[in-house]
Amino acid sequence: MNTFSIRAFIPPLTLRFIPIRATRRYAVQAPGAPTFEIFSHQHKWMQKERAAADAQTSRNVDYLRDEVASRLCERLLDINRHFPHVLDLGANACNIARMLTLPSEDSPDAGPRSKRISKLTAADSSETLLHRDADLPFNNEIEIYRKVLSAPETLPYEANTFDAVLSSLSLHWINDLPSILSQVNNILKPDSPFIGVMMGGDSLFELRTSLQLAELDRRGGVSTHTSPLADVRDVGGLLQRAGFNLLTVDVDDIVVDFPDSFSLMKDLQAMGESNAVLAREKGAIQKDVLLAAEGIYRELHGNEDGSLPATFRLIYMIGWKPSPNQAKPLERGTGMFSIKDFLENEKNEEGGGDK
Amino acid sequence: MPSRTRPIDRVAAAAARCSKEGATYGKCIVADYNNVHKDKCLTEFLKLKECYLVSIRHGSN
């Protein structure tokens, strides 16, 4: 039987808005654990495009992404080697690239941080957001290529391509984290690092709890307004499962104070970080609930000076692709001297020395 | 640049003028937040909403 598809007549931009499910295809599922679809990629893409279309507002809310990208770059600089080709996965507005062109906060005179990076590829699914800052002067200071990903969970790169992969604040919208991490492991050269940071754990717990209480009182039930997020203990397991070695995972809390809960939600929207959970309630949130949540937020979490804190919990992760000549941890029980003696000696020398 | 104020800004401004009612409502919920049910603080909320509706009407003029 002939199937007639109208897909060919739809202009490419609107094509992205139409669910893939509207077309007929063979359903193929990879063997192994079934993948859960939690986030709507189409919706996320649309939010990012809309947010980036208003460039000025979008730049005003870059404070969080810039700070996080800057901290991520510091971690990259801790690795003392040259990186010929680096991938920035989920680049948003190329915040990492801009932060790399600035000098390090610890040594402002040492010149830009990008000295040790020859070529940076920035990949993101949202074209408007990715090219938002393409005309700014920092683009001339670093060799940067922008790549629009047509499918955010499939990386179009050959194995052993990159000398490092960075990812800042975009992994929390990925449905299948184990798969994307394995792909990252695959495209890395042996003995190369993956350095990522994602929202996790108790991010925005203040907003989450006040919306829940407000909905319970106003409507008698709770619906999803904030994403489910990975926890710190999950991340270690995920990296290990993807085949990374020498893992480092640490947590950083950034607390931002807002004048009211409406400005927090407005900023999140301008970042393109609104709710994109598939099971969310469609349509706008009720005004009654917003009004109630504002009162509860202020009462439950508010600061003494009248501002409202919002916690962003960032999980930094570093993993290395295995290689035969990589430094390995020693066998248990092979230590030749006690770390306690070493630290005590160090303290005594500092205390009794010239200082 | 868009010169008109967004609806959310008007809501925020109107809600800010009802901070007293908002605090009363918030206290009522937070007093026993493990046991919230529908319309637990209905009277407090209606006061808040009444103030908000008056406030947003004045704000738009």
Short mmCIF file of C-alpha atoms in Angstrom, two decimals:
data_model
loop_
_atom_site.label_atom_id
_atom_site.label_comp_id
_atom_site.label_asym_id
_atom_site.label_seq_id
_atom_site.Cartn_x
_atom_site.Cartn_y
_atom_site.Cartn_z
CA MET A 1 0.00 0.00 0.00
CA ASN A 2 1.25 3.45 -0.83
CA THR A 3 1.66 5.77 2.10
CA PHE A 4 1.38 9.43 1.35
CA SER A 5 3.64 11.73 3.34
CA ILE A 6 3.12 15.46 3.54
CA ARG A 7 6.55 15.92 5.10
CA ALA A 8 8.13 16.94 1.80
CA PHE A 9 5.81 19.96 1.55
CA ILE A 10 6.53 21.33 5.01
CA PRO A 11 9.17 24.08 5.16
CA PRO A 12 12.28 22.93 7.03
CA LEU A 13 11.81 25.22 10.04
CA THR A 14 8.28 24.13 10.81
CA LEU A 15 9.38 20.55 10.30
CA ARG A 16 11.09 20.75 13.64
CA PHE A 17 7.81 21.60 15.38
CA ILE A 18 5.98 18.57 14.04
CA PRO A 19 6.41 15.44 16.09
CA ILE A 20 8.46 12.75 14.38
CA ARG A 21 5.74 10.29 15.28
CA ALA A 22 3.53 11.78 12.55
CA THR A 23 5.55 9.86 9.95
CA ARG A 24 5.59 6.10 9.57
CA ARG A 25 8.86 4.31 10.05
CA TYR A 26 10.14 0.95 11.09
CA ALA A 27 10.27 0.84 14.84
CA VAL A 28 13.72 -0.29 15.81
CA GLN A 29 14.89 -0.42 19.37
CA ALA A 30 18.41 -1.12 20.43
CA PRO A 31 18.71 -4.22 22.55
CA GLY A 32 19.37 -3.86 26.23
CA ALA A 33 17.60 -1.62 28.67
CA PRO A 34 14.68 0.30 27.17
CA THR A 35 15.24 4.05 27.04
CA PHE A 36 12.75 6.25 28.78
CA GLU A 37 11.62 9.44 27.17
CA ILE A 38 11.24 12.07 29.84
CA PHE A 39 12.02 15.33 28.06
CA SER A 40 10.55 16.59 24.81
CA HIS A 41 13.44 17.56 22.53
CA GLN A 42 11.17 19.44 20.20
CA HIS A 43 9.80 21.52 23.00
CA LYS A 44 13.25 22.21 24.40
CA TRP A 45 14.49 23.20 20.96
CA MET A 46 11.58 25.58 20.52
CA GLN A 47 12.14 27.20 23.93
CA LYS A 48 15.82 27.76 23.15
CA GLU A 49 15.08 29.21 19.71
CA ARG A 50 12.47 31.57 21.13
CA ALA A 51 14.69 32.63 24.00
CA ALA A 52 17.64 33.33 21.72
CA ALA A 53 15.53 35.28 19.23
CA ASP A 54 15.52 38.13 21.77
CA ALA A 55 19.31 38.42 21.90
CA GLN A 56 19.51 41.21 24.48
CA THR A 57 17.25 39.55 27.05
CA SER A 58 19.01 36.28 26.43
CA ARG A 59 22.42 37.88 27.06
CA ASN A 60 21.17 39.46 30.28
CA VAL A 61 20.54 36.05 31.82
CA ASP A 62 23.91 34.59 30.85
CA TYR A 63 25.21 35.18 34.39
CA LEU A 64 24.75 31.58 35.46
CA ARG A 65 26.07 29.95 32.29
CA ASP A 66 29.10 32.28 32.18
CA GLU A 67 30.03 31.60 35.79
CA VAL A 68 29.67 27.85 35.37
CA ALA A 69 31.57 27.86 32.06
CA SER A 70 34.36 29.86 33.70
CA ARG A 71 34.67 27.34 36.54
CA LEU A 72 34.70 24.53 33.98
CA CYS A 73 37.55 26.20 32.05
CA GLU A 74 39.59 26.38 35.26
CA ARG A 75 39.22 22.64 35.56
CA LEU A 76 40.42 22.18 32.00
CA LEU A 77 43.48 24.34 32.70
CA ASP A 78 44.38 22.09 35.62
CA ILE A 79 45.35 19.49 33.02
CA ASN A 80 48.83 20.39 31.88
CA ARG A 81 48.81 19.53 28.19
CA HIS A 82 47.97 20.97 24.80
CA PHE A 83 44.55 20.26 23.27
CA PRO A 84 44.58 20.40 19.44
CA HIS A 85 40.83 19.80 19.00
CA VAL A 86 38.16 20.23 21.69
CA LEU A 87 34.41 19.61 21.44
CA ASP A 88 31.92 21.71 23.41
CA LEU A 89 28.85 19.50 23.57
CA GLY A 90 25.59 21.39 24.15
CA ALA A 91 27.31 24.75 23.82
CA ASN A 92 24.22 26.95 24.36
CA ALA A 93 25.46 30.42 23.30
CA CYS A 94 29.13 29.33 23.14
CA ASN A 95 29.66 30.48 26.73
CA ILE A 96 32.68 28.22 27.10
CA ALA A 97 34.34 29.76 24.04
CA ARG A 98 33.85 33.28 25.40
CA MET A 99 35.14 32.30 28.83
CA LEU A 100 38.19 30.69 27.23
CA THR A 101 39.16 33.99 25.58
CA LEU A 102 39.24 35.73 28.98
CA PRO A 103 42.26 35.46 31.29
CA SER A 104 42.05 33.21 34.31
CA GLU A 105 40.82 34.85 37.52
CA ASP A 106 43.78 33.45 39.46
CA SER A 107 46.39 34.95 37.12
CA PRO A 108 44.91 37.93 35.25
CA ASP A 109 48.19 38.76 33.49
CA ALA A 110 48.76 35.34 31.95
CA GLY A 111 46.70 36.07 28.83
CA PRO A 112 43.64 34.21 27.58
CA ARG A 113 42.87 30.72 28.83
CA SER A 114 42.54 29.44 25.28
CA LYS A 115 46.32 29.37 24.68
CA ARG A 116 46.45 25.63 25.08
CA ILE A 117 43.49 24.96 22.76
CA SER A 118 43.99 25.10 19.00
CA LYS A 119 40.51 24.41 17.71
CA LEU A 120 37.11 24.39 19.40
CA THR A 121 33.98 22.84 17.92
CA ALA A 122 30.76 24.10 19.54
CA ALA A 123 27.76 21.83 18.98
CA ASP A 124 24.17 22.53 20.00
CA SER A 125 20.74 21.64 18.68
CA SER A 126 19.43 25.23 18.70
CA GLU A 127 20.79 27.17 15.73
CA THR A 128 19.65 30.62 16.86
CA LEU A 129 21.17 30.24 20.30
CA LEU A 130 24.40 28.80 18.92
CA HIS A 131 24.89 31.67 16.46
CA ARG A 132 23.60 34.38 18.81
CA ASP A 133 27.08 35.72 19.57
CA ALA A 134 28.71 34.82 16.24
CA ASP A 135 29.37 38.52 15.45
CA LEU A 136 31.01 39.45 18.74
CA PRO A 137 34.75 40.18 18.82
CA PHE A 138 35.69 37.12 20.93
CA ASN A 139 35.12 34.90 17.89
CA ASN A 140 38.32 36.26 16.31
CA GLU A 141 40.43 35.33 19.31
CA ILE A 142 39.72 31.61 19.20
CA GLU A 143 39.38 29.20 16.30
CA ILE A 144 35.77 28.15 16.71
CA TYR A 145 33.49 26.07 14.52
CA ARG A 146 29.76 25.97 15.16
CA LYS A 147 27.87 22.79 14.43
CA VAL A 148 24.09 22.44 14.65
CA LEU A 149 23.13 18.98 15.86
CA SER A 150 20.05 17.70 14.11
CA ALA A 151 19.49 15.02 16.76
CA PRO A 152 20.64 16.10 20.20
CA GLU A 153 21.30 12.56 21.39
CA THR A 154 23.37 11.32 18.44
CA LEU A 155 26.86 12.68 17.94
CA PRO A 156 27.87 12.86 14.27
CA TYR A 157 31.60 12.32 14.83
CA GLU A 158 34.06 9.55 14.09
CA ALA A 159 35.69 7.57 16.85
CA ASN A 160 38.97 8.98 18.28
CA THR A 161 38.40 12.54 17.00
CA PHE A 162 38.73 14.88 19.97
CA ASP A 163 41.45 15.60 22.52
CA ALA A 164 38.89 16.71 25.09
CA VAL A 165 35.12 16.98 25.33
CA LEU A 166 33.51 19.69 27.47
CA SER A 167 29.86 20.06 28.31
CA SER A 168 28.31 22.86 30.31
CA LEU A 169 24.72 22.93 31.58
CA SER A 170 23.04 20.92 28.86
CA LEU A 171 23.30 17.29 29.94
CA HIS A 172 20.27 17.69 32.22
CA TRP A 173 17.97 17.73 29.18
CA ILE A 174 19.30 14.45 27.77
CA ASN A 175 16.92 11.49 27.96
CA ASP A 176 19.47 8.74 27.56
CA LEU A 177 22.52 9.78 29.55
CA PRO A 178 24.29 6.37 29.45
CA SER A 179 24.15 6.40 25.65
CA ILE A 180 25.43 9.96 25.23
CA LEU A 181 28.29 9.32 27.66
CA SER A 182 29.30 6.16 25.78
CA GLN A 183 29.25 8.14 22.54
CA VAL A 184 31.46 10.79 24.13
CA ASN A 185 33.82 8.05 25.26
CA ASN A 186 33.88 6.75 21.71
CA ILE A 187 34.73 10.05 19.99
CA LEU A 188 37.52 10.85 22.46
CA LYS A 189 41.10 9.89 21.65
CA PRO A 190 42.59 7.39 24.10
CA ASP A 191 43.79 8.96 27.35
CA SER A 192 41.70 12.13 26.82
CA PRO A 193 39.41 13.77 29.35
CA PHE A 194 35.69 14.42 29.36
CA ILE A 195 34.85 17.37 31.61
CA GLY A 196 31.18 18.07 32.11
CA VAL A 197 28.89 19.98 34.41
CA MET A 198 25.16 19.49 34.78
CA MET A 199 22.32 20.62 37.00
CA GLY A 200 21.50 18.04 39.55
CA GLY A 201 20.08 16.96 42.84
CA ASP A 202 18.36 19.72 44.73
CA SER A 203 18.53 22.44 42.08
CA LEU A 204 15.70 24.93 42.49
CA PHE A 205 14.26 23.00 45.43
CA GLU A 206 12.77 26.25 46.77
CA LEU A 207 10.71 26.77 43.62
CA ARG A 208 9.82 23.10 43.45
CA THR A 209 8.49 22.91 47.02
CA SER A 210 6.55 26.18 46.90
CA LEU A 211 4.85 25.25 43.64
CA GLN A 212 3.95 21.85 45.07
CA LEU A 213 2.47 23.32 48.25
CA ALA A 214 0.60 25.97 46.27
CA GLU A 215 -0.89 23.39 43.91
CA LEU A 216 -1.86 21.11 46.78
CA ASP A 217 -3.77 23.89 48.45
CA ARG A 218 -5.28 25.47 45.35
CA ARG A 219 -5.97 22.43 43.20
CA GLY A 220 -5.66 19.43 45.48
CA GLY A 221 -2.84 17.74 43.53
CA VAL A 222 0.68 18.13 42.24
CA SER A 223 1.88 18.32 38.65
CA THR A 224 5.42 18.42 37.25
CA HIS A 225 6.86 21.90 37.00
CA THR A 226 10.55 21.12 37.47
CA SER A 227 12.58 18.37 35.83
CA PRO A 228 13.71 15.23 37.55
CA LEU A 229 17.48 15.59 37.91
CA ALA A 230 20.40 13.22 38.31
CA ASP A 231 21.95 12.91 41.73
CA VAL A 232 25.63 13.03 42.65
CA ARG A 233 25.81 9.35 43.40
CA ASP A 234 24.20 8.50 40.05
CA VAL A 235 26.82 10.41 38.07
CA GLY A 236 29.77 8.29 39.22
CA GLY A 237 27.92 5.14 38.21
CA LEU A 238 26.94 6.62 34.85
CA LEU A 239 30.52 7.58 34.00
CA GLN A 240 31.80 4.18 35.03
CA ARG A 241 29.15 2.45 32.96
CA ALA A 242 30.16 4.53 29.92
CA GLY A 243 33.71 3.21 30.28
CA PHE A 244 35.52 6.19 31.79
CA ASN A 245 38.54 5.82 34.06
CA LEU A 246 39.94 7.93 36.91
CA LEU A 247 36.65 9.58 37.78
CA THR A 248 36.31 12.84 39.68
CA VAL A 249 32.85 14.05 40.68
CA ASP A 250 32.23 17.09 42.81
CA VAL A 251 29.38 19.39 43.68
CA ASP A 252 29.10 23.15 43.73
CA ASP A 253 26.12 25.17 44.95
CA ILE A 254 25.40 28.56 43.45
CA VAL A 255 22.69 30.52 45.26
CA VAL A 256 21.18 33.44 43.36
CA ASP A 257 18.90 35.93 45.11
CA PHE A 258 15.87 37.15 43.20
CA PRO A 259 13.47 39.97 44.13
CA ASP A 260 10.44 37.68 43.66
CA SER A 261 9.53 34.28 42.26
CA PHE A 262 8.23 35.86 39.05
CA SER A 263 11.65 37.22 38.12
CA LEU A 264 13.18 33.79 38.76
CA MET A 265 10.69 32.17 36.39
CA LYS A 266 11.19 34.96 33.84
CA ASP A 267 14.96 34.46 33.90
CA LEU A 268 14.61 30.70 33.53
CA GLN A 269 12.39 31.27 30.52
CA ALA A 270 14.86 33.72 28.98
CA MET A 271 17.60 31.11 29.41
CA GLY A 272 15.44 28.64 27.50
CA GLU A 273 15.31 26.46 30.60
CA SER A 274 11.54 26.27 31.02
CA ASN A 275 9.84 23.00 31.76
CA ALA A 276 10.09 20.48 28.90
CA VAL A 277 9.05 17.30 30.65
CA LEU A 278 6.83 15.21 28.37
CA ALA A 279 4.35 14.47 31.14
CA ARG A 280 3.93 18.13 32.06
CA GLU A 281 0.54 19.74 32.15
CA LYS A 282 -0.03 21.42 28.81
CA GLY A 283 -0.91 25.09 28.81
CA ALA A 284 0.07 27.91 31.12
CA ILE A 285 0.29 27.57 34.87
CA GLN A 286 -2.76 28.96 36.69
CA LYS A 287 -2.45 32.48 38.01
CA ASP A 288 -3.93 31.40 41.36
CA VAL A 289 -1.12 28.90 41.77
CA LEU A 290 1.53 31.50 40.90
CA LEU A 291 0.06 33.93 43.40
CA ALA A 292 -0.07 31.28 46.10
CA ALA A 293 3.46 30.03 45.32
CA GLU A 294 4.86 33.55 45.65
CA GLY A 295 3.45 33.85 49.19
CA ILE A 296 4.69 30.41 50.21
CA TYR A 297 8.17 30.90 48.66
CA ARG A 298 8.61 34.12 50.62
CA GLU A 299 7.43 32.57 53.86
CA LEU A 300 9.25 29.24 53.59
CA HIS A 301 12.58 30.19 52.02
CA GLY A 302 12.75 34.01 51.88
CA ASN A 303 15.85 35.88 53.08
CA GLU A 304 15.61 38.47 55.83
CA ASP A 305 16.17 41.33 53.40
CA GLY A 306 13.08 40.30 51.41
CA SER A 307 14.85 38.58 48.50
CA LEU A 308 14.22 34.98 47.51
CA PRO A 309 17.16 32.56 47.18
CA ALA A 310 17.31 30.03 44.33
CA THR A 311 19.85 27.24 44.63
CA PHE A 312 21.53 25.81 41.55
CA ARG A 313 23.38 22.60 42.38
CA LEU A 314 26.06 21.88 39.81
CA ILE A 315 27.66 18.49 39.46
CA TYR A 316 31.12 18.59 37.88
CA MET A 317 32.41 15.36 36.43
CA ILE A 318 35.75 14.41 34.95
CA GLY A 319 36.41 11.05 33.34
CA TRP A 320 39.28 9.78 31.21
CA LYS A 321 39.05 7.49 28.25
CA PRO A 322 41.08 4.38 29.07
CA SER A 323 44.42 3.82 27.39
CA PRO A 324 47.08 1.14 28.02
CA ASN A 325 49.81 3.60 29.01
CA GLN A 326 47.62 5.68 31.32
CA ALA A 327 48.51 6.15 34.98
CA LYS A 328 46.60 3.58 36.98
CA PRO A 329 45.75 3.48 40.66
CA LEU A 330 48.07 1.12 42.56
CA GLU A 331 46.86 -2.15 44.03
CA ARG A 332 45.39 -1.96 47.48
CA GLY A 333 47.94 -2.52 50.20
CA THR A 334 50.98 -1.61 48.10
CA GLY A 335 51.48 1.79 49.77
CA MET A 336 55.05 2.11 51.09
CA PHE A 337 54.63 4.99 53.50
CA SER A 338 51.87 6.42 55.62
CA ILE A 339 50.12 9.56 54.36
CA LYS A 340 49.56 10.49 58.00
CA ASP A 341 53.33 10.72 58.65
CA PHE A 342 53.79 12.75 55.50
CA LEU A 343 51.10 15.29 56.38
CA GLU A 344 52.31 15.60 59.97
CA ASN A 345 55.90 16.20 58.83
CA GLU A 346 54.68 18.83 56.40
CA LYS A 347 52.79 20.62 59.18
CA ASN A 348 55.80 20.52 61.52
CA GLU A 349 58.10 21.92 58.86
CA GLU A 350 55.72 24.76 58.12
CA GLY A 351 55.25 25.54 61.78
CA GLY A 352 58.94 25.35 62.82
CA GLY A 353 60.51 26.69 59.62
CA ASP A 354 61.38 30.21 58.55
CA LYS A 355 57.72 31.09 58.17
CA MET B 1 12.80 47.11 21.81
CA PRO B 2 9.42 46.06 23.21
CA SER B 3 8.20 49.02 25.25
CA ARG B 4 5.00 47.46 26.55
CA THR B 5 5.18 45.73 29.92
CA ARG B 6 4.76 41.99 29.80
CA PRO B 7 1.72 40.53 31.61
CA ILE B 8 4.01 38.72 34.04
CA ASP B 9 5.52 42.06 35.11
CA ARG B 10 2.07 43.43 35.88
CA VAL B 11 1.23 40.31 37.88
CA ALA B 12 4.51 40.61 39.79
CA ALA B 13 3.92 44.28 40.56
CA ALA B 14 0.35 43.64 41.68
CA ALA B 15 1.41 40.69 43.84
CA ALA B 16 4.15 42.79 45.42
CA ARG B 17 1.55 45.33 46.59
CA CYS B 18 -0.27 42.54 48.46
CA SER B 19 2.71 41.34 50.46
CA LYS B 20 0.82 41.53 53.76
CA GLU B 21 -1.95 39.20 52.58
CA GLY B 22 0.65 37.02 50.87
CA ALA B 23 2.57 36.65 54.12
CA THR B 24 -0.59 35.71 56.01
CA TYR B 25 -1.42 33.09 53.41
CA GLY B 26 2.16 31.78 53.36
CA LYS B 27 2.20 31.50 57.17
CA CYS B 28 -1.05 29.55 57.09
CA ILE B 29 0.42 26.99 54.64
CA VAL B 30 3.88 26.81 56.19
CA ALA B 31 2.45 26.35 59.71
CA ASP B 32 1.72 22.72 58.87
CA TYR B 33 3.23 22.03 55.47
CA ASN B 34 3.31 18.26 55.87
CA ASN B 35 -0.44 18.16 55.89
CA VAL B 36 -1.66 20.39 53.07
CA HIS B 37 -4.95 19.54 51.41
CA LYS B 38 -7.21 21.33 48.98
CA ASP B 39 -8.55 24.65 50.25
CA LYS B 40 -6.62 24.35 53.50
CA CYS B 41 -6.16 28.11 53.59
CA LEU B 42 -9.12 29.20 51.49
CA THR B 43 -10.08 32.28 53.51
CA GLU B 44 -6.50 33.60 53.54
CA PHE B 45 -6.17 32.96 49.82
CA LEU B 46 -9.44 34.72 48.99
CA LYS B 47 -8.21 37.78 50.87
CA LEU B 48 -4.95 37.66 48.91
CA LYS B 49 -6.78 37.29 45.64
CA GLU B 50 -9.21 40.10 46.43
CA CYS B 51 -6.30 42.43 47.17
CA TYR B 52 -4.51 41.25 44.02
CA LEU B 53 -7.52 41.87 41.79
CA VAL B 54 -7.96 45.40 43.14
CA SER B 55 -4.23 46.00 42.81
CA ILE B 56 -3.92 44.82 39.22
CA ARG B 57 -6.86 46.98 38.18
CA HIS B 58 -5.21 50.03 39.67
CA GLY B 59 -1.84 49.14 38.23
CA SER B 60 -3.13 49.05 34.67
CA ASN B 61 -4.60 52.56 34.83
#
